[in-house]
PDB file of C-alpha atoms and ligand atoms in Angstrom:
ATOM      1  CA  MET A   1      62.689 111.727 104.298  1.00  0.00           C
ATOM      2  CA  ILE A   2      64.063 115.026 105.467  1.00  0.00           C
ATOM      3  CA  ASP A   3      61.578 117.985 105.951  1.00  0.00           C
ATOM      4  CA  GLY A   4      60.087 118.272 102.386  1.00  0.00           C
ATOM      5  CA  VAL A   5      63.250 116.741 100.813  1.00  0.00           C
ATOM      6  CA  ARG A   6      62.629 113.458  99.183  1.00  0.00           C
ATOM      7  CA  PRO A   7      65.402 111.400  97.318  1.00  0.00           C
ATOM      8  CA  LYS A   8      65.059 111.576  93.564  1.00  0.00           C
ATOM      9  CA  MET A   9      64.125 108.257  91.706  1.00  0.00           C
ATOM     10  CA  PRO A  10      65.223 108.620  88.018  1.00  0.00           C
ATOM     11  CA  GLY A  11      65.402 105.789  85.653  1.00  0.00           C
ATOM     12  CA  ARG A  12      63.150 102.624  85.636  1.00  0.00           C
ATOM     13  CA  PRO A  13      63.037 100.423  88.600  1.00  0.00           C
ATOM     14  CA  SER A  14      64.231  97.776  86.303  1.00  0.00           C
ATOM     15  CA  GLN A  15      67.275  99.827  85.523  1.00  0.00           C
ATOM     16  CA  ARG A  16      68.175 100.112  89.319  1.00  0.00           C
ATOM     17  CA  HIS A  17      67.574  96.344  89.643  1.00  0.00           C
ATOM     18  CA  GLU A  18      69.941  95.696  86.717  1.00  0.00           C
ATOM     19  CA  VAL A  19      72.628  97.639  88.381  1.00  0.00           C
ATOM     20  CA  LYS A  20      72.359  95.568  91.600  1.00  0.00           C
ATOM     21  CA  VAL A  21      72.320  92.223  89.581  1.00  0.00           C
ATOM     22  CA  ARG A  22      75.404  93.154  87.795  1.00  0.00           C
ATOM     23  CA  LEU A  23      77.180  94.266  91.018  1.00  0.00           C
ATOM     24  CA  ARG A  24      76.172  90.984  92.741  1.00  0.00           C
ATOM     25  CA  ARG A  25      77.230  88.871  89.747  1.00  0.00           C
ATOM     26  CA  ALA A  26      80.663  90.495  89.772  1.00  0.00           C
ATOM     27  CA  GLY A  27      80.882  90.036  93.503  1.00  0.00           C
ATOM     28  CA  LEU A  28      81.196  93.787  94.106  1.00  0.00           C
ATOM     29  CA  LEU A  29      79.934  95.839  97.073  1.00  0.00           C
ATOM     30  CA  THR A  30      78.975  99.281  97.170  1.00  0.00           C
ATOM     31  CA  VAL A  31      79.048 101.954  99.981  1.00  0.00           C
ATOM     32  CA  CYS A  32      75.705 103.086  98.760  1.00  0.00           C
ATOM     33  CA  GLU A  33      74.032  99.872 100.105  1.00  0.00           C
ATOM     34  CA  GLU A  34      76.348  99.097 102.913  1.00  0.00           C
ATOM     35  CA  ALA A  35      76.046 102.552 104.464  1.00  0.00           C
ATOM     36  CA  ARG A  36      72.448 102.842 103.608  1.00  0.00           C
ATOM     37  CA  CYS A  37      72.810 106.091 101.546  1.00  0.00           C
ATOM     38  CA  PRO A  38      69.467 107.922 100.841  1.00  0.00           C
ATOM     39  CA  ASN A  39      70.487 108.493  97.314  1.00  0.00           C
ATOM     40  CA  VAL A  40      71.045 104.961  96.250  1.00  0.00           C
ATOM     41  CA  CYS A  41      67.944 104.805  94.086  1.00  0.00           C
ATOM     42  CA  GLU A  42      68.878 107.995  92.306  1.00  0.00           C
ATOM     43  CA  CYS A  43      72.520 106.794  91.644  1.00  0.00           C
ATOM     44  CA  PHE A  44      71.579 103.351  90.593  1.00  0.00           C
ATOM     45  CA  GLY A  45      68.940 104.729  88.357  1.00  0.00           C
ATOM     46  CA  ALA A  46      71.585 106.912  86.900  1.00  0.00           C
ATOM     47  CA  GLN A  47      73.886 103.840  86.420  1.00  0.00           C
ATOM     48  CA  THR A  48      76.412 104.969  88.905  1.00  0.00           C
ATOM     49  CA  ALA A  49      77.572 103.713  92.295  1.00  0.00           C
ATOM     50  CA  THR A  50      80.430 103.987  94.764  1.00  0.00           C
ATOM     51  CA  PHE A  51      82.279 100.830  94.904  1.00  0.00           C
ATOM     52  CA  LEU A  52      83.361  99.668  98.370  1.00  0.00           C
ATOM     53  CA  ILE A  53      86.610  97.390  98.074  1.00  0.00           C
ATOM     54  CA  MET A  54      88.406  95.278 100.664  1.00  0.00           C
ATOM     55  CA  GLY A  55      85.245  93.796 102.237  1.00  0.00           C
ATOM     56  CA  LYS A  56      82.604  95.303 104.462  1.00  0.00           C
ATOM     57  CA  VAL A  57      84.070  95.069 107.910  1.00  0.00           C
ATOM     58  CA  CYS A  58      85.711  98.167 109.312  1.00  0.00           C
ATOM     59  CA  THR A  59      88.511  98.265 111.959  1.00  0.00           C
ATOM     60  CA  ARG A  60      87.195 101.725 113.060  1.00  0.00           C
ATOM     61  CA  SER A  61      83.802 102.663 114.787  1.00  0.00           C
ATOM     62  CA  CYS A  62      82.546 105.964 113.674  1.00  0.00           C
ATOM     63  CA  ARG A  63      79.303 106.749 115.589  1.00  0.00           C
ATOM     64  CA  PHE A  64      77.329 107.808 112.506  1.00  0.00           C
ATOM     65  CA  CYS A  65      78.187 104.832 110.324  1.00  0.00           C
ATOM     66  CA  ALA A  66      76.119 101.788 109.594  1.00  0.00           C
ATOM     67  CA  ILE A  67      78.956  99.710 108.187  1.00  0.00           C
ATOM     68  CA  GLU A  68      79.882  96.556 110.161  1.00  0.00           C
ATOM     69  CA  LYS A  69      82.785  96.909 112.566  1.00  0.00           C
ATOM     70  CA  GLY A  70      85.328  94.442 113.903  1.00  0.00           C
ATOM     71  CA  GLN A  71      88.238  92.396 112.691  1.00  0.00           C
ATOM     72  CA  PRO A  72      88.037  91.864 108.908  1.00  0.00           C
ATOM     73  CA  PRO A  73      87.770  88.075 108.320  1.00  0.00           C
ATOM     74  CA  GLU A  74      89.822  88.026 105.084  1.00  0.00           C
ATOM     75  CA  ALA A  75      92.806  89.601 103.420  1.00  0.00           C
ATOM     76  CA  PRO A  76      91.866  91.727 100.358  1.00  0.00           C
ATOM     77  CA  ASP A  77      90.915  89.631  97.154  1.00  0.00           C
ATOM     78  CA  SER A  78      93.535  90.253  94.563  1.00  0.00           C
ATOM     79  CA  ASP A  79      91.026  89.603  91.768  1.00  0.00           C
ATOM     80  CA  GLU A  80      88.741  92.348  92.959  1.00  0.00           C
ATOM     81  CA  ALA A  81      90.479  95.075  90.788  1.00  0.00           C
ATOM     82  CA  ARG A  82      89.779  93.110  87.632  1.00  0.00           C
ATOM     83  CA  ARG A  83      86.153  92.384  88.529  1.00  0.00           C
ATOM     84  CA  LEU A  84      85.743  96.034  89.386  1.00  0.00           C
ATOM     85  CA  ALA A  85      87.168  97.295  86.118  1.00  0.00           C
ATOM     86  CA  GLU A  86      84.919  94.941  84.190  1.00  0.00           C
ATOM     87  CA  ALA A  87      81.872  96.298  85.985  1.00  0.00           C
ATOM     88  CA  VAL A  88      82.991  99.818  85.071  1.00  0.00           C
ATOM     89  CA  VAL A  89      83.073  98.671  81.388  1.00  0.00           C
ATOM     90  CA  GLU A  90      79.850  96.835  81.686  1.00  0.00           C
ATOM     91  CA  LEU A  91      78.160  99.807  83.325  1.00  0.00           C
ATOM     92  CA  ASP A  92      79.774 102.106  80.773  1.00  0.00           C
ATOM     93  CA  LEU A  93      80.768 104.534  83.736  1.00  0.00           C
ATOM     94  CA  ALA A  94      82.265 107.882  82.720  1.00  0.00           C
ATOM     95  CA  HIS A  95      83.276 108.508  86.188  1.00  0.00           C
ATOM     96  CA  THR A  96      83.880 105.986  88.995  1.00  0.00           C
ATOM     97  CA  VAL A  97      84.140 106.404  92.618  1.00  0.00           C
ATOM     98  CA  ILE A  98      86.001 103.746  94.754  1.00  0.00           C
ATOM     99  CA  THR A  99      86.144 103.774  98.547  1.00  0.00           C
ATOM    100  CA  SER A 100      86.824 101.187 101.255  1.00  0.00           C
ATOM    101  CA  VAL A 101      86.339 100.554 104.902  1.00  0.00           C
ATOM    102  CA  THR A 102      89.386 101.449 107.145  1.00  0.00           C
ATOM    103  CA  ARG A 103      91.772  98.386 107.134  1.00  0.00           C
ATOM    104  CA  ASP A 104      94.097  99.139 110.089  1.00  0.00           C
ATOM    105  CA  ASP A 105      94.880  95.518 110.006  1.00  0.00           C
ATOM    106  CA  LEU A 106      96.867  95.903 106.685  1.00  0.00           C
ATOM    107  CA  PRO A 107     100.462  97.060 106.674  1.00  0.00           C
ATOM    108  CA  ASP A 108      99.741  99.744 103.870  1.00  0.00           C
ATOM    109  CA  GLY A 109      96.109 100.172 105.028  1.00  0.00           C
ATOM    110  CA  GLY A 110      94.924  98.914 101.696  1.00  0.00           C
ATOM    111  CA  ALA A 111      96.819 101.458  99.550  1.00  0.00           C
ATOM    112  CA  ALA A 112      98.021  98.683  97.038  1.00  0.00           C
ATOM    113  CA  MET A 113      94.439  97.706  96.421  1.00  0.00           C
ATOM    114  CA  PHE A 114      93.373 101.252  95.535  1.00  0.00           C
ATOM    115  CA  ALA A 115      96.376 101.463  93.237  1.00  0.00           C
ATOM    116  CA  ALA A 116      95.503  98.236  91.503  1.00  0.00           C
ATOM    117  CA  CYS A 117      91.863  99.283  91.012  1.00  0.00           C
ATOM    118  CA  ILE A 118      92.973 102.602  89.432  1.00  0.00           C
ATOM    119  CA  ARG A 119      95.508 100.935  87.219  1.00  0.00           C
ATOM    120  CA  GLU A 120      93.071  98.269  86.034  1.00  0.00           C
ATOM    121  CA  ILE A 121      90.304 100.890  85.185  1.00  0.00           C
ATOM    122  CA  LYS A 122      92.745 103.060  83.290  1.00  0.00           C
ATOM    123  CA  HIS A 123      94.142 100.097  81.461  1.00  0.00           C
ATOM    124  CA  ARG A 124      90.543  98.804  80.361  1.00  0.00           C
ATOM    125  CA  ARG A 125      88.819 102.078  80.053  1.00  0.00           C
ATOM    126  CA  PRO A 126      91.295 105.192  79.914  1.00  0.00           C
ATOM    127  CA  GLU A 127      88.439 107.642  79.242  1.00  0.00           C
ATOM    128  CA  THR A 128      86.663 106.881  82.615  1.00  0.00           C
ATOM    129  CA  THR A 129      87.770 109.422  85.280  1.00  0.00           C
ATOM    130  CA  VAL A 130      88.494 107.912  88.617  1.00  0.00           C
ATOM    131  CA  GLU A 131      87.830 109.285  92.156  1.00  0.00           C
ATOM    132  CA  VAL A 132      89.130 107.589  95.215  1.00  0.00           C
ATOM    133  CA  LEU A 133      87.694 108.236  98.633  1.00  0.00           C
ATOM    134  CA  VAL A 134      90.492 106.949 100.909  1.00  0.00           C
ATOM    135  CA  PRO A 135      90.694 106.284 104.698  1.00  0.00           C
ATOM    136  CA  ASP A 136      93.408 108.112 106.605  1.00  0.00           C
ATOM    137  CA  PHE A 137      95.866 105.192 106.176  1.00  0.00           C
ATOM    138  CA  ALA A 138      96.773 105.783 109.965  1.00  0.00           C
ATOM    139  CA  GLY A 139      98.841 108.668 108.680  1.00  0.00           C
ATOM    140  CA  ARG A 140     101.299 106.702 106.523  1.00  0.00           C
ATOM    141  CA  LYS A 141     102.376 109.149 103.804  1.00  0.00           C
ATOM    142  CA  GLU A 142     103.944 106.271 101.734  1.00  0.00           C
ATOM    143  CA  SER A 143     100.426 104.729 101.435  1.00  0.00           C
ATOM    144  CA  LEU A 144      98.892 107.875 100.063  1.00  0.00           C
ATOM    145  CA  THR A 145     101.871 108.164  97.622  1.00  0.00           C
ATOM    146  CA  THR A 146     101.215 104.575  96.376  1.00  0.00           C
ATOM    147  CA  VAL A 147      97.597 105.651  95.479  1.00  0.00           C
ATOM    148  CA  LEU A 148      98.643 109.083  93.944  1.00  0.00           C
ATOM    149  CA  LEU A 149     101.234 107.403  91.644  1.00  0.00           C
ATOM    150  CA  GLU A 150      98.315 105.859  89.757  1.00  0.00           C
ATOM    151  CA  LYS A 151      96.919 109.473  88.913  1.00  0.00           C
ATOM    152  CA  PRO A 152      93.402 109.389  90.027  1.00  0.00           C
ATOM    153  CA  GLU A 153      91.503 112.470  88.772  1.00  0.00           C
ATOM    154  CA  VAL A 154      90.043 113.112  92.321  1.00  0.00           C
ATOM    155  CA  LEU A 155      91.526 112.338  95.589  1.00  0.00           C
ATOM    156  CA  ASN A 156      88.895 112.407  98.334  1.00  0.00           C
ATOM    157  CA  HIS A 157      89.029 112.166 102.031  1.00  0.00           C
ATOM    158  CA  ASN A 158      86.353 112.821 104.447  1.00  0.00           C
ATOM    159  CA  VAL A 159      86.854 114.782 107.621  1.00  0.00           C
ATOM    160  CA  GLU A 160      83.255 114.086 108.542  1.00  0.00           C
ATOM    161  CA  THR A 161      82.863 116.505 111.332  1.00  0.00           C
ATOM    162  CA  VAL A 162      84.316 119.679 113.115  1.00  0.00           C
ATOM    163  CA  ALA A 163      87.520 119.507 115.332  1.00  0.00           C
ATOM    164  CA  ARG A 164      85.582 119.583 118.638  1.00  0.00           C
ATOM    165  CA  LEU A 165      83.541 116.385 117.882  1.00  0.00           C
ATOM    166  CA  VAL A 166      86.201 114.153 116.137  1.00  0.00           C
ATOM    167  CA  ASP A 167      86.961 112.089 119.266  1.00  0.00           C
ATOM    168  CA  GLN A 168      83.342 111.539 120.150  1.00  0.00           C
ATOM    169  CA  VAL A 169      82.156 110.867 116.574  1.00  0.00           C
ATOM    170  CA  ARG A 170      85.218 109.275 114.831  1.00  0.00           C
ATOM    171  CA  PRO A 171      87.271 107.439 117.490  1.00  0.00           C
ATOM    172  CA  GLY A 172      90.652 106.625 116.199  1.00  0.00           C
ATOM    173  CA  ALA A 173      90.742 109.406 113.718  1.00  0.00           C
ATOM    174  CA  SER A 174      92.341 112.946 113.883  1.00  0.00           C
ATOM    175  CA  LEU A 175      91.560 116.086 112.116  1.00  0.00           C
ATOM    176  CA  LYS A 176      95.162 117.013 112.063  1.00  0.00           C
ATOM    177  CA  ARG A 177      95.901 113.692 110.273  1.00  0.00           C
ATOM    178  CA  SER A 178      93.185 114.186 107.800  1.00  0.00           C
ATOM    179  CA  LEU A 179      94.254 117.742 106.899  1.00  0.00           C
ATOM    180  CA  SER A 180      97.830 116.541 106.532  1.00  0.00           C
ATOM    181  CA  LEU A 181      96.732 113.803 104.174  1.00  0.00           C
ATOM    182  CA  LEU A 182      94.727 116.336 102.007  1.00  0.00           C
ATOM    183  CA  ARG A 183      97.723 118.679 102.088  1.00  0.00           C
ATOM    184  CA  GLN A 184      99.958 115.990 100.902  1.00  0.00           C
ATOM    185  CA  ALA A 185      97.735 115.116  98.085  1.00  0.00           C
ATOM    186  CA  ALA A 186      97.452 118.851  96.893  1.00  0.00           C
ATOM    187  CA  GLU A 187     101.204 119.395  97.135  1.00  0.00           C
ATOM    188  CA  THR A 188     102.302 116.158  95.469  1.00  0.00           C
ATOM    189  CA  SER A 189      99.745 115.475  92.837  1.00  0.00           C
ATOM    190  CA  ASP A 190      97.392 116.918  90.084  1.00  0.00           C
ATOM    191  CA  ALA A 191      94.372 115.268  91.492  1.00  0.00           C
ATOM    192  CA  VAL A 192      91.387 117.339  92.467  1.00  0.00           C
ATOM    193  CA  VAL A 193      91.518 117.241  96.206  1.00  0.00           C
ATOM    194  CA  LYS A 194      87.972 116.952  97.806  1.00  0.00           C
ATOM    195  CA  SER A 195      86.722 116.379 101.369  1.00  0.00           C
ATOM    196  CA  GLY A 196      83.336 116.187 103.045  1.00  0.00           C
ATOM    197  CA  LEU A 197      81.489 116.370 106.278  1.00  0.00           C
ATOM    198  CA  MET A 198      78.034 115.771 107.776  1.00  0.00           C
ATOM    199  CA  VAL A 199      76.078 118.319 109.874  1.00  0.00           C
ATOM    200  CA  GLY A 200      73.586 117.680 112.474  1.00  0.00           C
ATOM    201  CA  LEU A 201      76.015 115.875 114.777  1.00  0.00           C
ATOM    202  CA  GLY A 202      76.276 118.748 117.262  1.00  0.00           C
ATOM    203  CA  GLU A 203      78.454 121.171 115.567  1.00  0.00           C
ATOM    204  CA  GLU A 204      77.870 125.068 115.623  1.00  0.00           C
ATOM    205  CA  ASP A 205      77.553 126.934 112.177  1.00  0.00           C
ATOM    206  CA  SER A 206      80.725 128.851 113.014  1.00  0.00           C
ATOM    207  CA  GLU A 207      82.798 125.542 113.533  1.00  0.00           C
ATOM    208  CA  VAL A 208      81.799 124.538 110.083  1.00  0.00           C
ATOM    209  CA  GLY A 209      82.903 127.882 108.792  1.00  0.00           C
ATOM    210  CA  GLU A 210      86.397 127.443 110.626  1.00  0.00           C
ATOM    211  CA  LEU A 211      86.684 123.888 109.164  1.00  0.00           C
ATOM    212  CA  LEU A 212      86.039 125.179 105.565  1.00  0.00           C
ATOM    213  CA  GLY A 213      88.917 127.579 106.286  1.00  0.00           C
ATOM    214  CA  GLN A 214      91.246 124.786 107.378  1.00  0.00           C
ATOM    215  CA  LEU A 215      90.232 122.710 104.333  1.00  0.00           C
ATOM    216  CA  ALA A 216      90.864 125.477 101.814  1.00  0.00           C
ATOM    217  CA  ASP A 217      94.376 126.018 103.509  1.00  0.00           C
ATOM    218  CA  ALA A 218      95.101 122.467 103.126  1.00  0.00           C
ATOM    219  CA  GLY A 219      94.609 122.750  99.376  1.00  0.00           C
ATOM    220  CA  CYS A 220      91.075 121.422  98.983  1.00  0.00           C
ATOM    221  CA  ARG A 221      89.092 122.391  95.829  1.00  0.00           C
ATOM    222  CA  VAL A 222      85.781 120.692  96.593  1.00  0.00           C
ATOM    223  CA  VAL A 223      83.920 120.096  99.841  1.00  0.00           C
ATOM    224  CA  THR A 224      80.561 118.272 100.272  1.00  0.00           C
ATOM    225  CA  ILE A 225      78.312 119.072 103.294  1.00  0.00           C
ATOM    226  CA  GLY A 226      75.222 117.018 103.933  1.00  0.00           C
ATOM    227  CA  GLN A 227      72.586 116.579 106.689  1.00  0.00           C
ATOM    228  CA  TYR A 228      73.360 113.501 108.921  1.00  0.00           C
ATOM    229  CA  LEU A 229      70.565 110.932 108.924  1.00  0.00           C
ATOM    230  CA  GLN A 230      70.485 108.163 111.560  1.00  0.00           C
ATOM    231  CA  PRO A 231      70.885 104.953 109.713  1.00  0.00           C
ATOM    232  CA  SER A 232      69.517 102.921 112.667  1.00  0.00           C
ATOM    233  CA  LYS A 233      69.155 103.207 116.459  1.00  0.00           C
ATOM    234  CA  THR A 234      72.661 101.799 116.802  1.00  0.00           C
ATOM    235  CA  GLN A 235      74.193 105.015 115.285  1.00  0.00           C
ATOM    236  CA  CYS A 236      74.277 108.411 117.200  1.00  0.00           C
ATOM    237  CA  ALA A 237      71.181 110.527 117.144  1.00  0.00           C
ATOM    238  CA  VAL A 238      70.625 113.643 114.791  1.00  0.00           C
ATOM    239  CA  GLN A 239      71.306 116.656 116.987  1.00  0.00           C
ATOM    240  CA  ARG A 240      69.480 119.112 114.555  1.00  0.00           C
ATOM    241  CA  GLN A 241      67.971 119.611 111.094  1.00  0.00           C
ATOM    242  CA  VAL A 242      70.199 122.084 109.491  1.00  0.00           C
ATOM    243  CA  SER A 243      68.522 124.953 107.507  1.00  0.00           C
ATOM    244  CA  GLU A 244      68.822 125.703 103.888  1.00  0.00           C
ATOM    245  CA  SER A 245      70.067 129.166 104.934  1.00  0.00           C
ATOM    246  CA  ALA A 246      73.128 127.593 106.762  1.00  0.00           C
ATOM    247  CA  PHE A 247      73.783 125.298 103.604  1.00  0.00           C
ATOM    248  CA  SER A 248      73.627 128.472 101.516  1.00  0.00           C
ATOM    249  CA  SER A 249      75.939 130.481 103.896  1.00  0.00           C
ATOM    250  CA  TRP A 250      78.482 127.768 103.712  1.00  0.00           C
ATOM    251  CA  ARG A 251      78.363 127.591  99.935  1.00  0.00           C
ATOM    252  CA  SER A 252      79.055 131.518  99.841  1.00  0.00           C
ATOM    253  CA  LEU A 253      81.775 131.236 102.430  1.00  0.00           C
ATOM    254  CA  GLY A 254      83.392 128.346 100.410  1.00  0.00           C
ATOM    255  CA  HIS A 255      83.155 130.327  97.161  1.00  0.00           C
ATOM    256  CA  SER A 256      84.977 133.258  98.985  1.00  0.00           C
ATOM    257  CA  LEU A 257      87.827 130.832 100.115  1.00  0.00           C
ATOM    258  CA  GLY A 258      88.298 129.360  96.514  1.00  0.00           C
ATOM    259  CA  LEU A 259      86.409 126.183  97.410  1.00  0.00           C
ATOM    260  CA  HIS A 260      83.645 124.543  95.354  1.00  0.00           C
ATOM    261  CA  VAL A 261      81.084 123.668  98.057  1.00  0.00           C
ATOM    262  CA  VAL A 262      78.307 121.351  97.340  1.00  0.00           C
ATOM    263  CA  ALA A 263      75.898 121.584 100.347  1.00  0.00           C
ATOM    264  CA  GLY A 264      72.273 120.401 100.994  1.00  0.00           C
ATOM    265  CA  PRO A 265      70.374 117.887 102.877  1.00  0.00           C
ATOM    266  CA  LEU A 266      70.882 114.920 100.695  1.00  0.00           C
ATOM    267  CA  VAL A 267      74.492 115.701  99.617  1.00  0.00           C
ATOM    268  CA  ARG A 268      76.905 112.927 100.298  1.00  0.00           C
ATOM    269  CA  SER A 269      80.632 112.733  99.455  1.00  0.00           C
ATOM    270  CA  SER A 270      80.321 111.014  96.221  1.00  0.00           C
ATOM    271  CA  TYR A 271      76.846 112.243  95.254  1.00  0.00           C
ATOM    272  CA  GLN A 272      76.830 113.454  91.703  1.00  0.00           C
ATOM    273  CA  ALA A 273      80.546 113.124  91.791  1.00  0.00           C
ATOM    274  CA  LYS A 274      80.918 113.365  88.111  1.00  0.00           C
ATOM    275  CA  GLU A 275      78.644 116.430  87.748  1.00  0.00           C
ATOM    276  CA  VAL A 276      80.786 118.056  90.620  1.00  0.00           C
ATOM    277  CA  LEU A 277      84.041 117.409  88.646  1.00  0.00           C
ATOM    278  CA  ASP A 278      82.560 118.649  85.411  1.00  0.00           C
ATOM    279  CA  ALA A 279      81.280 121.839  87.089  1.00  0.00           C
ATOM    280  CA  LEU A 280      84.810 122.410  88.598  1.00  0.00           C
ATOM    281  CA  ARG A 281      86.442 121.978  85.302  1.00  0.00           C
ATOM    282  CA  LEU A 282      83.902 124.296  83.601  1.00  0.00           C
ATOM    283  CA  ALA A 283      84.441 126.918  86.271  1.00  0.00           C
ATOM    284  CA  ASN A 284      88.222 126.624  85.724  1.00  0.00           C
ATOM    285  CA  GLY A 285      88.081 126.284  81.952  1.00  0.00           C
ATOM    286  CA  SER A 286      90.577 123.364  82.203  1.00  0.00           C
ATOM    287  CA  SER A 287      90.523 119.607  81.927  1.00  0.00           C
ATOM    288  CA  ARG A 288      92.311 119.356  85.220  1.00  0.00           C
ATOM    289  CA  GLY A 289      89.655 120.916  87.453  1.00  0.00           C
TER     290      GLY A 289
HETATM  291  S1  SF4 B   1      86.006 104.568 108.993  1.00  0.00           S
HETATM  292 FE1  SF4 B   1      84.483 104.880 107.312  1.00  0.00          FE
HETATM  293  S2  SF4 B   1      83.633 102.747 107.088  1.00  0.00           S
HETATM  294 FE2  SF4 B   1      84.806 102.737 108.996  1.00  0.00          FE
HETATM  295  S3  SF4 B   1      83.373 103.244 110.592  1.00  0.00           S
HETATM  296 FE3  SF4 B   1      84.222 105.223 110.049  1.00  0.00          FE
HETATM  297  S4  SF4 B   1      82.889 105.960 108.382  1.00  0.00           S
HETATM  298 FE4  SF4 B   1      82.358 103.769 108.582  1.00  0.00          FE
END
């Protein structure tokens, strides 16, 4: 629990349990559980989840992340897209978020698997909006194109932290590469482009402001900013508890830059993703967002 901020627990415990049972039965993973998200009870209680495809072993080693690291033991399961789409129908999801670990071991970084999942969901339940939270595909533009051709409503890619801390916090990643990916999505698709970061990793408030400017310049429409929480002693320590006034100042700065900034201690990149998309569409009076 963060100072005075407790995760919400809507829905009955049985409902949350029901979601878990269905996911296990379908052989599906969620980043909610694997990354120990503080909002898991709220989201499962609201019958929503962020699906984690292509296994739970990541080829990167971000210092804040609780997900297992190493050499993924198996190739992606080609049947996963069908099972995921079936779960979307079973859980009656109006909006679905799909993410993955980083699979640098795959020639396309897993892009074909993301594309198959979007295609399968749109085939079985066209009214469901799809948000994909993608890795950086090691900068391969053709991989992102493969995903965008399936027309996800939201293309999300987290920059996670400010420029000065990337090497320390996200080894193997680069802010330049992430901004280029977001710009490609904004320039070549109708998807709402979204990104996210965590604070409390050692950044200065001014560095976050600068990053918001870079994200707006890259064509982002939505940015999520949340307080980093240490999942276990294995991950890097929390450097500070960020004040509500800082979150509020980033919301205002974002607004002045044309960004829809969702910022608060428990905010995570796919937290209330449907509500965020609906709010953006409402604000823009269009079904596109
Ligand atoms: S790339 Fe994603 S899943 Fe992999 S370690 Fe980093 S944050 Fe975790």
